[in-house]
GROMACS .gro file of C-alpha atoms in nm:
model
  452
    1MET     CA    1   3.273  -0.467  -1.423
    2LYS     CA    2   3.007  -0.243  -1.396
    3ILE     CA    3   2.734  -0.177  -1.133
    4ALA     CA    4   2.488   0.097  -1.212
    5VAL     CA    5   2.275   0.204  -0.944
    6ILE     CA    6   1.922   0.377  -1.016
    7GLY     CA    7   1.787   0.558  -0.726
    8GLY     CA    8   2.123   0.620  -0.621
    9ALA     CA    9   2.096   0.923  -0.410
   10GLY     CA   10   1.891   0.660  -0.169
   11VAL     CA   11   2.061   0.650   0.179
   12ARG     CA   12   2.056   0.297   0.193
   13THR     CA   13   2.351   0.374  -0.107
   14VAL     CA   14   2.606   0.435   0.149
   15ILE     CA   15   2.608   0.124   0.346
   16PHE     CA   16   2.531  -0.086   0.004
   17VAL     CA   17   2.901   0.039  -0.162
   18ASN     CA   18   3.025  -0.044   0.190
   19GLY     CA   19   2.909  -0.362   0.164
   20LEU     CA   20   3.037  -0.392  -0.164
   21LEU     CA   21   3.413  -0.326  -0.036
   22ASP     CA   22   3.472  -0.705   0.126
   23ARG     CA   23   3.399  -0.879  -0.232
   24TYR     CA   24   3.409  -0.642  -0.503
   25LYS     CA   25   3.767  -0.774  -0.643
   26ALA     CA   26   3.695  -1.167  -0.624
   27LEU     CA   27   3.373  -1.069  -0.791
   28ASN     CA   28   3.549  -0.842  -1.025
   29ILE     CA   29   3.349  -0.514  -1.012
   30ASN     CA   30   3.593  -0.220  -1.028
   31LYS     CA   31   3.316   0.070  -1.054
   32VAL     CA   32   3.004   0.178  -0.935
   33VAL     CA   33   2.799   0.455  -1.090
   34LEU     CA   34   2.475   0.597  -0.919
   35PHE     CA   35   2.234   0.772  -1.057
   36ASP     CA   36   1.894   1.002  -0.926
   37ILE     CA   37   1.714   1.237  -1.087
   38ASP     CA   38   1.802   1.494  -0.695
   39GLY     CA   39   2.119   1.607  -0.841
   40GLU     CA   40   2.197   1.772  -0.486
   41LYS     CA   41   2.096   1.478  -0.290
   42LEU     CA   42   2.274   1.274  -0.529
   43GLU     CA   43   2.605   1.512  -0.494
   44ILE     CA   44   2.637   1.447  -0.114
   45ILE     CA   45   2.558   1.076  -0.137
   46GLY     CA   46   2.815   1.020  -0.402
   47LYS     CA   47   3.081   1.181  -0.184
   48LEU     CA   48   3.006   1.034   0.099
   49CYS     CA   49   3.052   0.701  -0.068
   50LYS     CA   50   3.358   0.782  -0.245
   51HIS     CA   51   3.483   0.887   0.135
   52VAL     CA   52   3.397   0.527   0.213
   53VAL     CA   53   3.585   0.368  -0.012
   54GLU     CA   54   3.882   0.610   0.009
   55ARG     CA   55   3.934   0.545   0.420
   56ARG     CA   56   3.938   0.200   0.353
   57ASN     CA   57   4.203   0.238   0.120
   58GLU     CA   58   4.047   0.057  -0.131
   59THR     CA   59   3.993   0.104  -0.516
   60LEU     CA   60   3.647   0.052  -0.651
   61GLN     CA   61   3.538   0.376  -0.797
   62VAL     CA   62   3.217   0.522  -0.751
   63GLU     CA   63   3.106   0.766  -1.027
   64VAL     CA   64   2.790   0.972  -0.979
   65ALA     CA   65   2.603   1.020  -1.306
   66TYR     CA   66   2.357   1.317  -1.415
   67GLU     CA   67   2.191   1.101  -1.698
   68ALA     CA   68   2.060   0.752  -1.687
   69VAL     CA   69   2.205   0.643  -2.025
   70GLU     CA   70   2.553   0.730  -1.867
   71ALA     CA   71   2.457   0.560  -1.573
   72ILE     CA   72   2.301   0.230  -1.752
   73THR     CA   73   2.576   0.206  -2.063
   74GLY     CA   74   2.785  -0.109  -2.048
   75ALA     CA   75   2.679  -0.178  -1.688
   76ASP     CA   76   2.683  -0.566  -1.582
   77TYR     CA   77   2.432  -0.537  -1.298
   78ILE     CA   78   2.180  -0.288  -1.241
   79VAL     CA   79   2.044  -0.234  -0.922
   80THR     CA   80   1.653  -0.035  -0.941
   81THR     CA   81   1.582   0.122  -0.597
   82LEU     CA   82   1.307   0.406  -0.651
   83ARG     CA   83   1.074   0.646  -0.394
   84VAL     CA   84   0.868   0.814  -0.668
   85GLY     CA   85   0.720   1.085  -0.502
   86GLY     CA   86   1.000   1.128  -0.240
   87ASP     CA   87   0.970   1.050   0.123
   88HIS     CA   88   0.632   1.275   0.133
   89SER     CA   89   0.459   1.014  -0.081
   90ARG     CA   90   0.478   0.765   0.224
   91VAL     CA   91   0.336   0.964   0.478
   92VAL     CA   92   0.072   1.059   0.213
   93ASP     CA   93   0.002   0.662   0.171
   94GLU     CA   94  -0.052   0.612   0.517
   95THR     CA   95  -0.249   0.934   0.631
   96ILE     CA   96  -0.518   0.841   0.358
   97ALA     CA   97  -0.488   0.472   0.500
   98LEU     CA   98  -0.504   0.554   0.807
   99GLU     CA   99  -0.839   0.861   0.744
  100THR     CA  100  -0.987   0.532   0.593
  101GLY     CA  101  -0.952   0.315   0.886
  102VAL     CA  102  -0.704   0.058   0.730
  103ILE     CA  103  -0.320   0.017   0.777
  104GLY     CA  104  -0.107   0.180   0.557
  105GLN     CA  105   0.161   0.022   0.564
  106GLU     CA  106   0.445   0.145   0.227
  107THR     CA  107   0.444  -0.254   0.122
  108THR     CA  108   0.138  -0.428   0.247
  109GLY     CA  109  -0.217  -0.339   0.144
  110VAL     CA  110  -0.334  -0.027   0.030
  111GLY     CA  111   0.046   0.208   0.064
  112GLY     CA  112   0.190  -0.060  -0.111
  113PHE     CA  113  -0.071  -0.051  -0.386
  114SER     CA  114  -0.026   0.318  -0.388
  115MET     CA  115   0.352   0.292  -0.425
  116ALA     CA  116   0.332   0.010  -0.715
  117VAL     CA  117   0.110   0.207  -0.927
  118ARG     CA  118   0.353   0.539  -0.920
  119THR     CA  119   0.656   0.296  -0.920
  120ILE     CA  120   0.638   0.030  -1.223
  121PRO     CA  121   0.578   0.317  -1.490
  122VAL     CA  122   0.813   0.457  -1.413
  123LEU     CA  123   1.033   0.134  -1.354
  124ILE     CA  124   0.952   0.037  -1.729
  125GLU     CA  125   1.123   0.379  -1.897
  126TYR     CA  126   1.353   0.252  -1.716
  127CYS     CA  127   1.364  -0.118  -1.824
  128GLU     CA  128   1.350  -0.033  -2.170
  129LEU     CA  129   1.633   0.230  -2.161
  130ILE     CA  130   1.839  -0.105  -1.987
  131LYS     CA  131   1.694  -0.334  -2.268
  132GLU     CA  132   1.908  -0.120  -2.589
  133HIS     CA  133   2.199   0.000  -2.334
  134ALA     CA  134   2.262  -0.254  -2.125
  135PRO     CA  135   2.077  -0.623  -2.280
  136ASN     CA  136   2.268  -0.837  -2.101
  137ALA     CA  137   2.276  -0.680  -1.762
  138TRP     CA  138   2.077  -0.852  -1.462
  139ILE     CA  139   1.864  -0.622  -1.265
  140PHE     CA  140   1.797  -0.644  -0.925
  141ASN     CA  141   1.513  -0.473  -0.809
  142PHE     CA  142   1.530  -0.314  -0.482
  143SER     CA  143   1.227  -0.074  -0.502
  144ASN     CA  144   0.916  -0.121  -0.307
  145PRO     CA  145   0.706  -0.336  -0.311
  146SER     CA  146   0.957  -0.589  -0.430
  147GLY     CA  147   0.710  -0.921  -0.538
  148LEU     CA  148   0.451  -0.696  -0.695
  149VAL     CA  149   0.701  -0.455  -0.854
  150THR     CA  150   0.865  -0.731  -0.991
  151GLN     CA  151   0.568  -0.931  -1.106
  152ALA     CA  152   0.473  -0.629  -1.309
  153LEU     CA  153   0.810  -0.619  -1.467
  154ARG     CA  154   0.827  -0.971  -1.591
  155SER     CA  155   0.499  -0.939  -1.712
  156LYS     CA  156   0.608  -0.687  -1.983
  157GLY     CA  157   0.882  -0.993  -2.071
  158TYR     CA  158   1.133  -0.827  -1.909
  159ASP     CA  159   1.330  -1.160  -1.813
  160LYS     CA  160   1.643  -1.044  -1.626
  161ILE     CA  161   1.542  -0.901  -1.323
  162ILE     CA  162   1.500  -1.066  -0.988
  163GLY     CA  163   1.369  -0.881  -0.661
  164ILE     CA  164   1.543  -0.841  -0.380
  165CYS     CA  165   1.470  -0.847   0.009
  166ASP     CA  166   1.662  -0.853   0.267
  167ALA     CA  167   1.418  -0.942   0.537
  168PRO     CA  168   1.485  -1.361   0.529
  169SER     CA  169   1.875  -1.312   0.461
  170SER     CA  170   1.863  -1.044   0.814
  171THR     CA  171   1.604  -1.325   0.984
  172LYS     CA  172   1.859  -1.588   0.879
  173PHE     CA  173   2.166  -1.408   0.994
  174ARG     CA  174   2.001  -1.321   1.315
  175MET     CA  175   1.876  -1.707   1.399
  176ALA     CA  176   2.239  -1.838   1.304
  177HIS     CA  177   2.374  -1.553   1.573
  178ALA     CA  178   2.110  -1.681   1.849
  179LEU     CA  179   2.184  -2.037   1.788
  180ASP     CA  180   2.582  -1.975   1.772
  181VAL     CA  181   2.639  -2.141   1.449
  182ALA     CA  182   2.796  -1.998   1.107
  183GLU     CA  183   2.578  -1.849   0.884
  184LYS     CA  184   2.713  -2.088   0.589
  185ASP     CA  185   2.633  -2.411   0.851
  186LEU     CA  186   2.284  -2.327   0.871
  187TYR     CA  187   2.041  -2.396   0.618
  188VAL     CA  188   1.674  -2.221   0.643
  189GLU     CA  189   1.389  -2.247   0.366
  190PHE     CA  190   1.154  -2.007   0.256
  191PHE     CA  191   0.841  -2.008   0.104
  192GLY     CA  192   0.572  -1.744   0.018
  193LEU     CA  193   0.489  -1.416  -0.166
  194ASN     CA  194   0.749  -1.094  -0.082
  195HIS     CA  195   0.689  -0.984   0.264
  196LEU     CA  196   0.433  -1.306   0.246
  197SER     CA  197   0.643  -1.540   0.348
  198TRP     CA  198   0.725  -1.877   0.605
  199ILE     CA  199   1.019  -2.076   0.722
  200SER     CA  200   0.950  -2.389   0.610
  201SER     CA  201   1.277  -2.585   0.728
  202VAL     CA  202   1.592  -2.448   0.960
  203LYS     CA  203   1.872  -2.722   0.991
  204ARG     CA  204   2.209  -2.689   1.143
  205TYR     CA  205   2.469  -2.910   0.965
  206GLU     CA  206   2.162  -3.167   0.856
  207GLU     CA  207   1.991  -3.177   1.144
  208GLU     CA  208   1.616  -3.034   1.104
  209MET     CA  209   1.531  -2.837   1.425
  210LEU     CA  210   1.206  -2.657   1.326
  211PRO     CA  211   1.002  -2.823   1.567
  212THR     CA  212   1.221  -2.760   1.857
  213LEU     CA  213   1.314  -2.379   1.786
  214LEU     CA  214   0.877  -2.359   1.810
  215ASN     CA  215   0.859  -2.465   2.119
  216ASP     CA  216   1.137  -2.305   2.264
  217ASP     CA  217   1.023  -1.941   2.347
  218ALA     CA  218   1.356  -1.806   2.464
  219PHE     CA  219   1.456  -1.830   2.139
  220LEU     CA  220   1.138  -1.728   1.986
  221ASN     CA  221   1.163  -1.408   2.251
  222GLY     CA  222   1.514  -1.340   2.133
  223ILE     CA  223   1.474  -1.294   1.772
  224GLN     CA  224   1.342  -0.929   1.632
  225GLU     CA  225   1.127  -1.047   1.354
  226PHE     CA  226   0.979  -1.376   1.589
  227SER     CA  227   0.942  -1.205   1.895
  228MET     CA  228   0.624  -0.965   1.758
  229PHE     CA  229   0.408  -1.256   1.745
  230ASP     CA  230   0.212  -1.441   1.978
  231PRO     CA  231   0.407  -1.790   2.029
  232ASP     CA  232   0.104  -1.999   2.014
  233LEU     CA  233   0.011  -1.878   1.684
  234LEU     CA  234   0.333  -2.001   1.555
  235ARG     CA  235   0.307  -2.372   1.716
  236GLN     CA  236  -0.019  -2.363   1.532
  237ILE     CA  237   0.089  -2.263   1.241
  238GLY     CA  238   0.383  -2.493   1.251
  239PHE     CA  239   0.639  -2.273   1.072
  240LEU     CA  240   0.814  -1.884   1.138
  241PRO     CA  241   0.689  -1.592   1.043
  242ASN     CA  242   0.826  -1.349   0.792
  243GLU     CA  243   0.785  -1.039   1.002
  244TYR     CA  244   0.547  -0.825   0.788
  245LEU     CA  245   0.265  -1.116   0.832
  246TYR     CA  246   0.262  -0.919   1.191
  247TYR     CA  247  -0.005  -0.662   0.954
  248TYR     CA  248  -0.237  -1.001   0.898
  249TYR     CA  249  -0.226  -1.214   1.247
  250HIS     CA  250  -0.193  -0.929   1.458
  251ARG     CA  251  -0.380  -0.652   1.230
  252GLU     CA  252  -0.602  -0.470   1.487
  253LYS     CA  253  -0.314  -0.468   1.715
  254ALA     CA  254  -0.080  -0.270   1.481
  255LEU     CA  255  -0.345  -0.035   1.416
  256GLU     CA  256  -0.431   0.020   1.793
  257ASN     CA  257  -0.057   0.121   1.788
  258ILE     CA  258  -0.027   0.302   1.483
  259LEU     CA  259  -0.286   0.522   1.578
  260LYS     CA  260  -0.187   0.562   1.935
  261SER     CA  261   0.148   0.646   1.816
  262GLY     CA  262  -0.001   0.961   1.695
  263ALA     CA  263   0.262   0.938   1.404
  264THR     CA  264   0.341   0.692   1.132
  265ARG     CA  265   0.672   0.501   1.039
  266GLY     CA  266   0.692   0.762   0.654
  267LYS     CA  267   0.637   1.070   0.927
  268THR     CA  268   0.927   0.943   1.113
  269ILE     CA  269   1.146   0.850   0.834
  270GLU     CA  270   1.089   1.179   0.660
  271ALA     CA  271   1.183   1.353   0.917
  272VAL     CA  272   1.480   1.175   1.009
  273ASN     CA  273   1.550   1.189   0.653
  274ILE     CA  274   1.508   1.598   0.606
  275GLN     CA  275   1.751   1.639   0.915
  276MET     CA  276   2.015   1.471   0.793
  277MET     CA  277   2.011   1.673   0.450
  278GLU     CA  278   2.000   1.987   0.619
  279GLU     CA  279   2.275   1.906   0.853
  280LEU     CA  280   2.490   1.744   0.555
  281LYS     CA  281   2.403   2.065   0.374
  282ARG     CA  282   2.562   2.316   0.644
  283ILE     CA  283   2.842   2.096   0.606
  284ASN     CA  284   3.198   2.146   0.342
  285ILE     CA  285   3.190   1.742   0.303
  286ASP     CA  286   3.519   1.782   0.078
  287GLU     CA  287   3.670   1.904   0.403
  288GLN     CA  288   3.551   1.722   0.662
  289PRO     CA  289   3.422   1.413   0.506
  290GLU     CA  290   3.450   1.217   0.829
  291GLU     CA  291   3.279   1.433   1.041
  292ALA     CA  292   2.986   1.417   0.693
  293LEU     CA  293   2.982   0.979   0.741
  294GLN     CA  294   2.914   1.063   1.116
  295ILE     CA  295   2.596   1.231   1.068
  296PHE     CA  296   2.507   1.060   0.819
  297LEU     CA  297   2.574   0.697   1.064
  298TYR     CA  298   2.408   0.897   1.346
  299TYR     CA  299   2.074   0.959   1.187
  300MET     CA  300   2.080   0.592   1.012
  301GLU     CA  301   2.086   0.470   1.348
  302VAL     CA  302   1.793   0.635   1.495
  303ARG     CA  303   1.603   0.513   1.131
  304GLU     CA  304   1.735   0.195   1.231
  305ARG     CA  305   1.607   0.157   1.589
  306SER     CA  306   1.244   0.293   1.516
  307TYR     CA  307   1.221   0.024   1.262
  308MET     CA  308   0.814  -0.181   1.377
  309SER     CA  309   0.869   0.025   1.686
  310ILE     CA  310   0.543   0.209   1.583
  311GLU     CA  311   0.328  -0.048   1.514
  312THR     CA  312   0.439  -0.318   1.796
  313GLY     CA  313   0.429  -0.041   2.033
  314SER     CA  314   0.771  -0.108   2.116
  315ASN     CA  315   0.885   0.246   2.082
  316LYS     CA  316   1.201   0.225   2.288
  317LYS     CA  317   1.409   0.541   2.329
  318ALA     CA  318   1.792   0.516   2.376
  319GLU     CA  319   2.070   0.765   2.364
  320ILE     CA  320   2.317   0.732   2.066
  321GLU     CA  321   2.656   0.873   2.070
  322ARG     CA  322   2.766   1.050   1.780
  323GLY     CA  323   3.122   1.073   1.677
  324ASN     CA  324   3.230   0.704   1.673
  325LEU     CA  325   3.001   0.469   1.443
  326GLN     CA  326   3.063   0.245   1.213
  327VAL     CA  327   2.990   0.194   0.888
  328PRO     CA  328   2.709  -0.080   0.847
  329ASP     CA  329   2.857  -0.398   0.681
  330GLY     CA  330   2.531  -0.402   0.407
  331ILE     CA  331   2.441  -0.768   0.502
  332GLY     CA  332   2.123  -0.684   0.379
  333TYR     CA  333   2.040  -0.588   0.033
  334ALA     CA  334   2.390  -0.560  -0.086
  335GLY     CA  335   2.471  -0.892   0.039
  336VAL     CA  336   2.205  -1.071  -0.118
  337MET     CA  337   2.283  -0.888  -0.415
  338LEU     CA  338   2.641  -0.999  -0.391
  339ASP     CA  339   2.553  -1.321  -0.292
  340CYS     CA  340   2.386  -1.390  -0.620
  341ILE     CA  341   2.653  -1.244  -0.821
  342GLU     CA  342   2.900  -1.456  -0.650
  343GLY     CA  343   2.622  -1.794  -0.713
  344LEU     CA  344   2.614  -1.666  -1.086
  345GLN     CA  345   2.983  -1.696  -1.125
  346SER     CA  346   3.047  -2.012  -0.962
  347GLU     CA  347   2.993  -2.414  -1.019
  348GLU     CA  348   2.891  -2.532  -0.701
  349GLY     CA  349   2.617  -2.220  -0.645
  350ARG     CA  350   2.442  -2.121  -0.342
  351HIS     CA  351   2.104  -2.077  -0.171
  352LEU     CA  352   1.939  -1.760  -0.138
  353VAL     CA  353   1.585  -1.624  -0.091
  354LEU     CA  354   1.487  -1.431  -0.376
  355SER     CA  355   1.136  -1.321  -0.569
  356VAL     CA  356   1.181  -1.539  -0.903
  357GLN     CA  357   0.921  -1.684  -1.090
  358ASN     CA  358   0.730  -1.964  -0.950
  359GLN     CA  359   0.911  -2.217  -1.274
  360GLY     CA  360   0.626  -2.512  -1.111
  361CYS     CA  361   0.803  -2.533  -0.746
  362MET     CA  362   0.480  -2.382  -0.560
  363ALA     CA  363   0.155  -2.667  -0.648
  364GLY     CA  364  -0.167  -2.430  -0.756
  365LEU     CA  365   0.076  -2.130  -0.904
  366ALA     CA  366   0.115  -2.053  -1.224
  367PRO     CA  367   0.473  -2.089  -1.376
  368GLU     CA  368   0.487  -1.711  -1.416
  369ASP     CA  369   0.381  -1.623  -1.107
  370VAL     CA  370   0.662  -1.436  -0.911
  371VAL     CA  371   0.728  -1.584  -0.602
  372GLU     CA  372   0.940  -1.548  -0.243
  373VAL     CA  373   1.126  -1.848  -0.245
  374THR     CA  374   1.488  -2.041  -0.174
  375CYS     CA  375   1.648  -2.048  -0.505
  376ASN     CA  376   1.968  -2.278  -0.588
  377VAL     CA  377   2.149  -2.014  -0.761
  378SER     CA  378   2.510  -2.093  -0.961
  379LYS     CA  379   2.629  -2.086  -1.353
  380GLU     CA  380   2.301  -2.313  -1.462
  381GLY     CA  381   2.125  -2.033  -1.357
  382ILE     CA  382   1.854  -1.936  -1.050
  383HIS     CA  383   1.633  -2.263  -0.984
  384PRO     CA  384   1.402  -2.229  -0.692
  385VAL     CA  385   1.373  -2.533  -0.443
  386ALA     CA  386   1.089  -2.716  -0.482
  387VAL     CA  387   0.831  -2.697  -0.211
  388GLY     CA  388   0.532  -2.833  -0.338
  389GLU     CA  389   0.179  -2.865  -0.206
  390VAL     CA  390   0.149  -2.572   0.036
  391PRO     CA  391  -0.054  -2.572   0.402
  392GLU     CA  392  -0.412  -2.426   0.326
  393TYR     CA  393  -0.341  -2.192   0.613
  394CYS     CA  394  -0.054  -2.024   0.408
  395ASN     CA  395  -0.226  -2.103   0.062
  396VAL     CA  396  -0.584  -1.887   0.137
  397LEU     CA  397  -0.327  -1.569   0.163
  398ILE     CA  398  -0.091  -1.606  -0.078
  399HIS     CA  399  -0.373  -1.685  -0.344
  400ALA     CA  400  -0.567  -1.362  -0.213
  401ILE     CA  401  -0.256  -1.139  -0.252
  402LYS     CA  402  -0.134  -1.317  -0.591
  403LEU     CA  403  -0.482  -1.251  -0.724
  404TYR     CA  404  -0.474  -0.875  -0.600
  405GLU     CA  405  -0.071  -0.835  -0.726
  406LYS     CA  406  -0.190  -0.976  -1.058
  407LEU     CA  407  -0.527  -0.714  -1.057
  408THR     CA  408  -0.325  -0.418  -0.970
  409VAL     CA  409  -0.059  -0.498  -1.268
  410GLU     CA  410  -0.377  -0.531  -1.499
  411ALA     CA  411  -0.477  -0.205  -1.366
  412ILE     CA  412  -0.150  -0.034  -1.422
  413PHE     CA  413  -0.093  -0.170  -1.751
  414THR     CA  414  -0.436  -0.062  -1.882
  415LYS     CA  415  -0.513   0.244  -1.662
  416SER     CA  416  -0.827   0.106  -1.495
  417LYS     CA  417  -0.998   0.254  -1.177
  418GLU     CA  418  -1.256  -0.077  -1.211
  419LYS     CA  419  -0.913  -0.326  -1.184
  420ALA     CA  420  -0.809  -0.127  -0.881
  421ILE     CA  421  -1.070  -0.105  -0.694
  422GLN     CA  422  -1.120  -0.497  -0.779
  423ALA     CA  423  -0.749  -0.559  -0.652
  424LEU     CA  424  -0.805  -0.377  -0.331
  425THR     CA  425  -1.164  -0.530  -0.265
  426LEU     CA  426  -1.000  -0.848  -0.253
  427HIS     CA  427  -0.698  -0.773  -0.039
  428PRO     CA  428  -0.737  -0.913   0.309
  429LEU     CA  429  -0.628  -0.595   0.525
  430ILE     CA  430  -0.930  -0.403   0.321
  431ASN     CA  431  -1.160  -0.688   0.204
  432SER     CA  432  -1.510  -0.454   0.130
  433TYR     CA  433  -1.550  -0.283  -0.158
  434SER     CA  434  -1.685   0.047  -0.034
  435LEU     CA  435  -1.352   0.075   0.120
  436ALA     CA  436  -1.155   0.003  -0.193
  437LYS     CA  437  -1.360   0.254  -0.432
  438VAL     CA  438  -1.288   0.528  -0.145
  439LEU     CA  439  -0.914   0.458  -0.127
  440VAL     CA  440  -0.854   0.449  -0.489
  441GLU     CA  441  -1.074   0.769  -0.576
  442LYS     CA  442  -0.843   0.948  -0.278
  443TYR     CA  443  -0.544   0.793  -0.406
  444ASP     CA  444  -0.618   0.904  -0.761
  445GLN     CA  445  -0.693   1.269  -0.632
  446ALA     CA  446  -0.372   1.284  -0.410
  447TYR     CA  447  -0.135   1.243  -0.695
  448GLY     CA  448  -0.352   1.407  -0.955
  449GLY     CA  449  -0.476   1.132  -1.167
  450LEU     CA  450  -0.314   0.789  -1.150
  451PHE     CA  451  -0.523   0.616  -1.403
  452ASN     CA  452  -0.565   0.894  -1.657
   0.00000   0.00000   0.00000
């Protein structure tokens, strides 16, 4: 079977391919084809991916394609991981937001809005190609903001699409490690929307642990995702939060820390990626593949260590030794996708957190609304675990963001500035018509007419 990666020159692709190597044979995958509109970067990332396979003496075929149709044709699974406008677009998004006095994080708030407006039309073009050249392929959307993008593509009738985010699976991994239990023996149930979800159940060997964990400050402080929140808040809510809820629950802290740092996350990422690509372009990868891989791994480690550090004010610096870094095992995006493929091929199924249509699992939302929830994935299909009534404390945020998402999708499909302003007016991180109007105009100008 064949996997096609649209946006294959992204830096995470190397880790993605490495994540395939432990499981590709069991899942009957024999080929990965990478496509990207940036041919120079695609060639570099493609060579690194091939080296990752060769250094482990595996037989997985890695190819690069310079035409989308070539990559898509005959694919069984397709990964979409785009950043329309490149790294600098994130800098633009965040800078405009901060200049207007709001948080501009790339998936949450107006940063996510701008990214969605640029990304969704391009992904629709690729989905049309997929419908023609690989009509039976499952599409795993990694493009941010994943939930909003998946909502838009579902609204257009692309039914075999699943939104993937590594945040829930990474959280579960760290929880299992902290509790000294195998991941397979820990059940963690999520509900909500992408980057707006909560954990409502944590079971070890069928024993419910959530109330105990909420009262364990050592546990809360020991998990990266939970340590940034006030423990009293979590006990008040009664659930464990997705890390992106930090922007809602501690909004003024996040904004203050970003402004104080003098740099946004986007600027940090852009600088890291520019330095990495400059070094990689100076080396002959064919003759020095391991040296090139070590350059890549060094900058990926720099990037990883800076995650959420600006927003939380915990900008810690530590020396990273070059030359003997290990390739991450890809438990994130690749892990979730492979778990999903494994589930779809199995009788017994697997529990995974995915962005899928609600199908009645959460009360108060329409069946077609895309939600991020724990699902049972098997040969029988993908079925969300029943959530039922959602506590009002969470419901207010969920409904506000879902309405914002639907209005954003409508604004994109109809090219309506008025709908875009309406969408941002309702977003809790903006919550102002006058700010929304200014923001829509600024982004429209910055990108040469988003709604023309």
